[in-house]
């Protein structure tokens, strides 16, 4: 629902603020006062084409801002979510949406915003068309749109929920098909990657790398390379320990002497034990050195170096330059083994893509089968509803001063799409003997407005309110209408607002129509500093009687006109 509309620098409007309510509101004023500029402003909010000629002379830009209160689950919130303007969860709660559009005098710097965020005009229009429907002169937005005609026929047929399920099913099938295309387009690349990974895994597995192997082999190689010098050093050490007058012999001699002395001096017993332990330790050391003797082994050294070369080559191809954590294995082979694990995981992922493709095919077939069933069911309901809508429309149009008009619903078979298996086109012949033409090509804006009014009335009577929670604008809906027919139009507009819960804003010249509105706004043109400005104000009570009197006789003070105005208001209030 449109709560507030602000217009600045648009034509004769310097600045106008409208605080609107629900129900039916009438906008009246003298010709040229600026009523149509209000409609033009709303047209800009729903993505209409901008025209710098609309910018008020002397102004740098024209600005239009609409503040809407949107109920939970409204289609506009879904569009906002799809464009990333609100979070998905916000679509389930009431929200305030502010649409803003500016036009610069030079035609170069216009901007569109939603909730203060810069967006494209297309995005603004996508949201705006869910919030506002304009039916009037030079407007093809509304019932002239093929998608809206389908929605209106489905509302009349009672199949709105079925149509929504079909749309969701077809879109889901399209999404799945897109995922299939992505997988198929990557098939050749997938096979190449699989071949490479299989080769790499085979090469790493054949190398039989083990964690810690590099450090161990490096030490072995160093030991084998210096086997001769190690043997010489150990030989000298063993000789120093066990040779003539070596450490072992000297310690043994000292042990014997101190042991003999301890027989006379018990305090030396501890020293005796220590010398005995030293003797045993020297013997153990000499034994260990003997076992550690390395004999030169050129063949083993060559094999060790060859193995280190394998590790180095594998590391260059598959290793990583990284510092391992304390809990991770050390050495260059750790990077190679880590790559091996990732390669195996990637192969599993790529090989599962084939099964994923099969699952997607099955899902797509299931969705398309479901969509076909829904589309056929929907088509049957549309075929039954079409002649009923034609008859009901002709009767309702007769009540709206289009007596003799012929209305047709053309259903044309087509390939399955998210709207079904048939295109829907409304055609009308406003006068007897004329050929029915698409509603989009009806020349009269007044006729188009009344056709929209009749369609919405009929769908609301069928129990489904297509367009509910939308602001509906009817511009010159009373063109060519007078007398009782005008009252019928006014009554129908008020009934539409009440039946659908929609906010209805009508621009009218006829007091018989304006009297039926719940709220009445007057556009008044005044002169200031040799320039015209338009003012918009709500009128009620005596002021409303004055405005209706002006519309009736051009003289607000005319007693007869005032009595007639009061009579119109009484008639409207008795509806």
Coordinates of C-alpha atoms in Angstrom, one line a residue, residues 44-515:
X44 CA 8.3 6.7 -13.1
X45 CA 8.3 4.6 -9.9
X46 CA 7.3 1.5 -11.8
X47 CA 10.1 1.9 -14.3
X48 CA 8.4 4.1 -16.9
X49 CA 10.5 6.0 -19.5
X50 CA 11.8 9.3 -18.2
X51 CA 11.5 12.5 -20.1
X52 CA 13.6 15.5 -19.2
X53 CA 10.8 17.7 -20.5
X54 CA 9.0 16.8 -17.3
X55 CA 11.6 18.6 -15.1
X56 CA 10.2 21.9 -13.9
X57 CA 11.7 24.9 -15.6
X58 CA 14.6 26.2 -13.6
X59 CA 15.0 23.0 -11.5
X60 CA 18.1 20.9 -11.7
X61 CA 16.1 17.7 -11.4
X62 CA 12.7 16.1 -10.7
X63 CA 12.4 13.7 -7.9
X64 CA 9.6 11.2 -7.1
X65 CA 9.6 9.1 -3.9
X66 CA 7.0 6.6 -2.8
X67 CA 6.9 4.9 0.6
X68 CA 5.0 1.6 0.6
X69 CA 4.0 -0.7 3.4
X70 CA 4.2 -4.3 2.1
X71 CA 2.5 -7.2 3.8
X72 CA 4.3 -10.5 4.5
X73 CA 4.7 -12.9 1.6
X74 CA 4.0 -10.2 -1.0
X75 CA 5.5 -10.8 -4.5
X76 CA 7.4 -7.5 -4.3
X77 CA 9.4 -8.8 -1.3
X78 CA 10.3 -11.9 -3.3
X79 CA 11.6 -9.7 -6.1
X80 CA 13.5 -7.6 -3.6
X81 CA 15.1 -10.7 -2.2
X82 CA 15.9 -12.0 -5.7
X83 CA 17.8 -8.7 -6.4
X84 CA 19.6 -9.0 -3.1
X85 CA 18.1 -5.8 -1.7
X86 CA 16.6 -7.6 1.3
X87 CA 17.5 -10.8 3.1
X88 CA 15.4 -13.9 2.2
X89 CA 13.9 -14.1 5.6
X90 CA 12.5 -10.6 5.5
X91 CA 10.0 -11.6 2.8
X92 CA 8.0 -13.3 5.6
X93 CA 7.4 -10.1 7.6
X94 CA 5.8 -6.7 6.9
X95 CA 8.3 -4.3 5.4
X96 CA 8.6 -0.7 4.4
X97 CA 9.8 -0.2 0.8
X98 CA 10.9 3.2 -0.5
X99 CA 11.1 3.7 -4.2
X100 CA 12.9 6.8 -5.5
X101 CA 13.4 8.0 -9.1
X102 CA 15.1 11.2 -10.3
X103 CA 15.4 12.9 -13.7
X104 CA 18.0 15.5 -14.4
X105 CA 17.3 18.6 -16.6
X106 CA 20.1 17.6 -18.9
X107 CA 18.8 14.0 -19.1
X108 CA 22.1 12.5 -18.1
X109 CA 22.2 12.0 -14.4
X110 CA 18.9 10.3 -13.5
X111 CA 19.0 7.7 -10.7
X112 CA 16.8 4.9 -9.3
X113 CA 16.9 3.8 -5.7
X114 CA 15.2 1.2 -3.5
X115 CA 15.5 1.8 0.2
X116 CA 18.3 4.3 -0.6
X117 CA 20.3 1.7 -2.6
X118 CA 21.2 2.5 -6.2
X119 CA 19.5 0.1 -8.6
X120 CA 18.8 -0.1 -12.3
X121 CA 15.6 1.2 -13.7
X122 CA 14.7 -2.4 -14.7
X123 CA 15.1 -3.5 -11.1
X124 CA 13.0 -0.5 -9.9
X125 CA 10.3 -1.5 -12.4
X126 CA 10.4 -5.2 -11.4
X127 CA 9.6 -4.2 -7.8
X128 CA 7.3 -1.3 -8.8
X129 CA 5.0 -3.4 -11.0
X130 CA 4.3 -5.7 -8.1
X131 CA 3.2 -2.6 -6.0
X132 CA 1.4 -0.4 -8.5
X133 CA -0.8 -1.1 -11.5
X134 CA -1.7 1.8 -13.7
X135 CA -4.7 1.6 -16.1
X136 CA -5.2 4.7 -18.2
X137 CA -4.2 6.7 -21.1
X138 CA -0.9 5.8 -22.7
X139 CA -0.3 3.0 -20.2
X140 CA 0.5 -0.5 -21.3
X141 CA 1.6 -1.5 -17.8
X142 CA -1.5 -3.3 -16.2
X143 CA -4.0 -5.5 -17.9
X144 CA -2.4 -5.0 -21.3
X145 CA 0.6 -7.1 -20.2
X146 CA 0.3 -10.8 -21.3
X147 CA 1.4 -12.1 -17.9
X148 CA -1.2 -10.0 -16.1
X149 CA -3.9 -11.3 -18.5
X150 CA -2.9 -14.9 -17.6
X151 CA -3.1 -14.0 -13.9
X152 CA -6.5 -12.4 -14.3
X153 CA -7.9 -15.4 -16.2
X154 CA -6.5 -17.8 -13.6
X155 CA -8.0 -15.7 -10.8
X156 CA -11.4 -15.8 -12.4
X157 CA -11.0 -19.6 -12.9
X158 CA -9.9 -20.1 -9.3
X159 CA -6.6 -21.5 -10.4
X160 CA -4.1 -19.0 -9.1
X161 CA -2.5 -21.5 -6.7
X162 CA -2.3 -24.1 -9.4
X163 CA -0.6 -21.5 -11.8
X164 CA 1.8 -20.6 -9.0
X165 CA 2.8 -24.2 -8.5
X166 CA 3.3 -24.7 -12.2
X167 CA 5.5 -21.6 -12.4
X168 CA 7.6 -22.8 -9.4
X169 CA 7.9 -26.3 -11.0
X170 CA 9.0 -25.1 -14.4
X171 CA 11.5 -22.7 -12.8
X172 CA 12.9 -25.5 -10.7
X173 CA 13.2 -27.7 -13.9
X174 CA 15.0 -24.8 -15.6
X175 CA 17.5 -24.5 -12.7
X176 CA 18.2 -28.3 -12.8
X177 CA 18.6 -28.2 -16.6
X178 CA 21.2 -25.4 -16.1
X179 CA 23.1 -27.5 -13.7
X180 CA 23.1 -30.4 -16.2
X181 CA 24.4 -28.1 -18.9
X182 CA 27.2 -26.9 -16.7
X183 CA 28.2 -30.5 -16.0
X184 CA 28.0 -31.5 -19.6
X185 CA 30.0 -28.5 -20.8
X186 CA 32.8 -29.4 -18.4
X187 CA 32.8 -33.1 -19.5
X188 CA 35.9 -32.9 -21.7
X189 CA 37.8 -30.9 -19.1
X190 CA 36.7 -33.4 -16.5
X191 CA 38.1 -36.4 -18.5
X192 CA 41.4 -34.6 -19.0
X193 CA 41.7 -33.9 -15.3
X194 CA 40.8 -37.5 -14.4
X195 CA 43.5 -38.8 -16.8
X196 CA 46.1 -36.5 -15.3
X197 CA 45.1 -37.3 -11.7
X198 CA 45.2 -41.1 -12.3
X199 CA 48.8 -40.7 -13.8
X200 CA 49.9 -38.6 -10.8
X201 CA 48.4 -40.9 -8.2
X202 CA 50.0 -44.0 -9.9
X203 CA 53.4 -42.3 -10.0
X204 CA 53.3 -41.3 -6.3
X205 CA 52.0 -44.7 -5.2
X206 CA 54.8 -46.5 -7.2
X207 CA 57.4 -44.3 -5.4
X208 CA 56.2 -45.8 -2.1
X209 CA 57.2 -42.8 -0.1
X210 CA 57.0 -43.0 3.7
X211 CA 56.8 -40.3 6.3
X212 CA 60.2 -39.4 7.8
X213 CA 62.0 -41.3 5.0
X214 CA 64.0 -38.3 3.7
X215 CA 65.5 -37.5 7.1
X216 CA 66.5 -41.1 7.7
X217 CA 68.1 -41.6 4.3
X218 CA 69.9 -38.3 4.4
X219 CA 71.6 -39.4 7.6
X220 CA 72.4 -42.9 6.2
X221 CA 73.9 -41.3 3.1
X222 CA 76.1 -39.0 5.2
X223 CA 77.3 -41.9 7.3
X224 CA 78.1 -44.1 4.2
X225 CA 79.9 -41.2 2.5
X226 CA 82.2 -40.8 5.5
X227 CA 82.5 -44.5 6.5
X228 CA 86.3 -44.6 6.2
X229 CA 86.9 -41.6 8.4
X230 CA 84.4 -42.8 10.9
X231 CA 86.1 -46.2 11.1
X232 CA 89.5 -44.6 11.7
X233 CA 88.2 -42.3 14.4
X234 CA 86.4 -45.2 16.2
X235 CA 89.5 -47.4 15.9
X236 CA 91.6 -44.8 17.6
X237 CA 88.9 -44.4 20.3
X238 CA 88.7 -48.2 20.9
X239 CA 92.4 -48.4 21.2
X240 CA 92.5 -45.5 23.6
X241 CA 90.0 -47.4 25.8
X242 CA 91.1 -51.0 25.5
X243 CA 94.7 -50.8 24.3
X244 CA 97.9 -51.3 26.2
X245 CA 98.0 -48.7 29.0
X246 CA 94.6 -47.6 27.8
X247 CA 91.8 -46.2 29.9
X248 CA 90.4 -49.6 30.8
X249 CA 93.8 -50.9 32.1
X250 CA 94.4 -47.7 34.0
X251 CA 91.0 -47.7 35.7
X252 CA 91.4 -51.4 36.6
X253 CA 94.7 -50.8 38.2
X254 CA 93.3 -47.8 40.2
X255 CA 90.3 -50.0 41.2
X256 CA 92.6 -52.7 42.6
X257 CA 94.7 -50.2 44.6
X258 CA 91.8 -48.4 46.1
X259 CA 89.9 -51.6 46.9
X260 CA 92.9 -52.9 48.9
X261 CA 93.1 -49.6 50.7
X262 CA 89.4 -49.7 51.6
X263 CA 90.1 -52.9 53.6
X264 CA 91.9 -50.6 56.1
X265 CA 89.7 -47.5 55.6
X266 CA 86.0 -48.1 55.1
X267 CA 85.5 -44.5 53.9
X268 CA 87.1 -45.5 50.5
X269 CA 84.4 -48.1 49.8
X270 CA 82.3 -45.5 47.9
X271 CA 85.3 -44.6 45.7
X272 CA 85.9 -48.3 45.1
X273 CA 82.3 -48.7 43.8
X274 CA 82.7 -45.7 41.6
X275 CA 85.9 -46.9 40.0
X276 CA 84.2 -50.3 39.5
X277 CA 81.3 -48.6 37.7
X278 CA 83.7 -46.5 35.6
X279 CA 85.4 -49.7 34.5
X280 CA 82.2 -51.3 33.5
X281 CA 81.1 -48.1 31.6
X282 CA 84.3 -48.0 29.7
X283 CA 83.9 -51.6 28.7
X284 CA 80.3 -50.8 27.5
X285 CA 81.5 -47.8 25.5
X286 CA 84.2 -49.8 23.8
X287 CA 81.7 -52.5 22.9
X288 CA 79.3 -49.9 21.4
X289 CA 82.1 -48.3 19.4
X290 CA 83.0 -51.7 18.0
X291 CA 79.4 -52.3 16.9
X292 CA 79.2 -48.8 15.3
X293 CA 82.2 -49.5 13.1
X294 CA 81.1 -48.8 9.5
X295 CA 82.7 -50.6 6.6
X296 CA 82.7 -48.8 3.2
X297 CA 79.7 -50.0 1.1
X298 CA 79.6 -48.2 -2.3
X299 CA 76.5 -50.2 -3.5
X300 CA 74.4 -49.3 -0.5
X301 CA 75.5 -45.7 -0.8
X302 CA 74.5 -45.6 -4.5
X303 CA 71.1 -47.1 -3.7
X304 CA 70.5 -44.5 -0.9
X305 CA 71.5 -41.6 -3.2
X306 CA 69.1 -43.0 -5.9
X307 CA 66.3 -43.1 -3.4
X308 CA 66.9 -39.6 -2.3
X309 CA 66.8 -38.5 -5.9
X310 CA 63.4 -40.1 -6.3
X311 CA 62.2 -38.2 -3.2
X312 CA 63.6 -34.9 -4.5
X313 CA 62.0 -35.4 -8.0
X314 CA 58.6 -36.2 -6.4
X315 CA 58.9 -33.2 -4.1
X316 CA 59.6 -30.9 -7.1
X317 CA 56.4 -32.2 -8.9
X318 CA 54.0 -32.6 -6.0
X319 CA 55.4 -31.1 -2.8
X320 CA 54.5 -27.9 -1.0
X321 CA 56.5 -25.1 0.3
X322 CA 55.1 -24.9 3.8
X323 CA 56.0 -25.1 7.4
X324 CA 54.4 -28.2 9.0
X325 CA 52.6 -27.8 12.3
X326 CA 53.9 -29.6 15.4
X327 CA 51.4 -32.5 14.9
X328 CA 52.2 -32.9 11.2
X329 CA 55.0 -35.1 9.7
X330 CA 58.2 -33.4 8.8
X331 CA 60.2 -33.6 5.6
X332 CA 59.6 -32.9 1.9
X333 CA 57.7 -36.2 1.4
X334 CA 54.9 -34.9 3.7
X335 CA 53.9 -32.4 1.0
X336 CA 53.8 -35.2 -1.6
X337 CA 51.7 -37.5 0.5
X338 CA 49.4 -34.6 1.3
X339 CA 48.9 -34.0 -2.5
X340 CA 48.2 -37.7 -2.9
X341 CA 45.3 -37.5 -0.4
X342 CA 43.9 -34.5 -2.2
X343 CA 44.2 -36.1 -5.6
X344 CA 42.3 -39.2 -4.4
X345 CA 39.6 -37.0 -3.0
X346 CA 39.4 -35.0 -6.3
X347 CA 39.1 -38.2 -8.3
X348 CA 36.2 -39.3 -6.1
X349 CA 34.5 -36.0 -6.7
X350 CA 35.0 -36.1 -10.5
X351 CA 33.8 -39.7 -10.7
X352 CA 30.7 -38.9 -8.7
X353 CA 29.9 -36.1 -11.2
X354 CA 28.6 -38.8 -13.6
X355 CA 26.2 -40.1 -11.0
X356 CA 25.3 -36.5 -10.1
X357 CA 24.4 -36.0 -13.8
X358 CA 22.2 -39.1 -13.7
X359 CA 20.5 -37.8 -10.6
X360 CA 19.9 -34.4 -12.2
X361 CA 18.5 -36.0 -15.3
X362 CA 16.1 -38.0 -13.2
X363 CA 15.1 -34.9 -11.2
X364 CA 14.6 -32.9 -14.4
X365 CA 12.4 -35.6 -16.0
X366 CA 10.3 -35.8 -12.8
X367 CA 9.9 -32.0 -12.7
X368 CA 8.9 -31.8 -16.3
X369 CA 6.4 -34.6 -16.0
X370 CA 4.9 -32.8 -13.0
X371 CA 4.9 -29.5 -14.9
X372 CA 3.1 -31.1 -17.9
X373 CA 0.4 -32.6 -15.6
X374 CA -0.1 -29.2 -13.9
X375 CA -0.1 -27.3 -17.3
X376 CA -2.8 -29.7 -18.7
X377 CA -4.9 -29.3 -15.6
X378 CA -4.5 -25.5 -15.7
X379 CA -5.3 -25.5 -19.5
X380 CA -8.6 -27.3 -18.8
X381 CA -9.6 -24.8 -16.2
X382 CA -8.7 -21.9 -18.5
X383 CA -10.8 -23.3 -21.4
X384 CA -13.8 -23.7 -19.1
X385 CA -13.4 -20.2 -17.6
X386 CA -12.7 -18.3 -20.9
X387 CA -16.3 -18.3 -22.2
X388 CA -17.6 -17.5 -18.7
X389 CA -15.3 -14.6 -18.4
X390 CA -16.3 -13.3 -21.9
X391 CA -20.0 -13.3 -21.0
X392 CA -19.4 -11.8 -17.5
X393 CA -17.1 -9.1 -19.0
X394 CA -19.7 -8.0 -21.6
X395 CA -22.3 -7.7 -18.9
X396 CA -20.0 -5.7 -16.6
X397 CA -18.7 -3.4 -19.4
X398 CA -22.3 -2.6 -20.2
X399 CA -22.7 -1.4 -16.6
X400 CA -19.6 0.8 -17.1
X401 CA -20.9 2.7 -20.1
X402 CA -19.5 0.3 -22.7
X403 CA -22.8 -1.3 -23.7
X404 CA -22.4 -3.3 -26.9
X405 CA -18.7 -4.0 -26.3
X406 CA -17.5 -7.5 -27.2
X407 CA -14.9 -9.2 -25.1
X408 CA -12.9 -12.3 -26.2
X409 CA -10.4 -14.5 -24.5
X410 CA -8.0 -16.1 -27.1
X411 CA -6.1 -19.2 -26.0
X412 CA -3.3 -20.3 -28.3
X413 CA -1.5 -23.6 -27.8
X414 CA 2.3 -23.3 -27.4
X415 CA 5.2 -25.2 -25.9
X416 CA 5.3 -25.6 -22.2
X417 CA 6.6 -22.6 -20.3
X418 CA 6.2 -21.3 -16.8
X419 CA 2.8 -19.9 -17.7
X420 CA 1.4 -23.1 -19.0
X421 CA 0.8 -24.6 -22.5
X422 CA -1.2 -21.7 -23.9
X423 CA -0.8 -18.0 -24.3
X424 CA -3.7 -15.9 -23.1
X425 CA -4.8 -12.7 -25.0
X426 CA -7.7 -10.5 -24.1
X427 CA -9.4 -8.9 -27.1
X428 CA -12.1 -6.2 -27.2
X429 CA -14.3 -4.5 -29.7
X430 CA -15.7 -1.4 -28.0
X431 CA -18.5 -0.9 -30.5
X432 CA -20.8 -3.3 -32.4
X433 CA -19.5 -4.4 -35.8
X434 CA -15.9 -3.7 -34.9
X435 CA -13.2 -6.4 -35.1
X436 CA -12.0 -7.4 -31.7
X437 CA -8.4 -6.3 -31.1
X438 CA -5.9 -7.0 -28.4
X439 CA -6.5 -5.0 -25.3
X440 CA -3.0 -3.6 -25.6
X441 CA -4.0 -1.9 -28.9
X442 CA -7.2 -0.3 -27.6
X443 CA -6.8 3.4 -28.4
X444 CA -9.0 4.9 -25.6
X445 CA -7.4 5.2 -22.2
X446 CA -10.8 5.5 -20.7
X447 CA -11.9 2.3 -22.3
X448 CA -8.7 0.6 -21.1
X449 CA -9.3 1.8 -17.6
X450 CA -12.8 0.5 -17.5
X451 CA -11.8 -2.9 -19.0
X452 CA -9.2 -3.1 -16.2
X453 CA -11.8 -2.2 -13.6
X454 CA -14.3 -4.8 -14.9
X455 CA -11.6 -7.5 -14.9
X456 CA -10.6 -6.8 -11.3
X457 CA -14.2 -6.7 -10.2
X458 CA -15.0 -10.0 -11.7
X459 CA -11.9 -11.8 -10.3
X460 CA -12.7 -10.4 -6.9
X461 CA -16.3 -11.7 -7.1
X462 CA -14.9 -15.2 -8.0
X463 CA -13.1 -15.2 -4.6
X464 CA -9.6 -14.7 -5.8
X465 CA -8.2 -11.1 -5.7
X466 CA -5.4 -10.9 -8.2
X467 CA -3.7 -7.6 -7.5
X468 CA -4.6 -7.6 -3.9
X469 CA -2.4 -5.5 -1.7
X470 CA -1.5 -3.5 -4.9
X471 CA -2.1 0.1 -5.5
X472 CA -4.3 0.5 -8.6
X473 CA -4.4 3.7 -10.5
X474 CA -7.3 4.6 -12.8
X475 CA -6.6 7.6 -15.0
X476 CA -9.6 9.1 -16.8
X477 CA -11.7 6.0 -16.2
X478 CA -14.8 8.1 -16.7
X479 CA -13.8 9.5 -20.1
X480 CA -16.9 9.7 -22.2
X481 CA -19.2 8.8 -19.3
X482 CA -21.9 10.8 -17.7
X483 CA -25.0 10.6 -15.5
X484 CA -26.0 7.3 -14.0
X485 CA -23.3 5.5 -15.9
X486 CA -20.8 7.7 -14.1
X487 CA -22.3 6.7 -10.8
X488 CA -22.0 3.1 -11.8
X489 CA -18.3 3.6 -12.5
X490 CA -17.8 5.4 -9.1
X491 CA -19.6 2.6 -7.3
X492 CA -17.6 -0.1 -9.1
X493 CA -14.3 1.6 -8.1
X494 CA -15.3 1.8 -4.5
X495 CA -16.6 -1.8 -4.6
X496 CA -13.2 -2.9 -6.1
X497 CA -11.3 -1.4 -3.2
X498 CA -13.5 -2.9 -0.6
X499 CA -13.7 -6.4 -2.3
X500 CA -10.0 -6.8 -3.0
X501 CA -8.4 -4.9 -0.1
X502 CA -6.4 -3.0 -2.8
X503 CA -5.7 0.7 -2.6
X504 CA -7.5 2.4 -5.5
X505 CA -6.5 5.9 -6.7
X506 CA -8.7 7.4 -9.4
X507 CA -8.1 10.6 -11.4
X508 CA -11.5 12.0 -12.4
X509 CA -13.3 15.0 -13.8
X510 CA -16.8 13.7 -12.8
X511 CA -18.3 14.5 -9.4
X512 CA -20.5 11.4 -9.7
X513 CA -17.4 9.3 -9.7
X514 CA -15.4 11.3 -7.0
X515 CA -18.3 11.2 -4.6

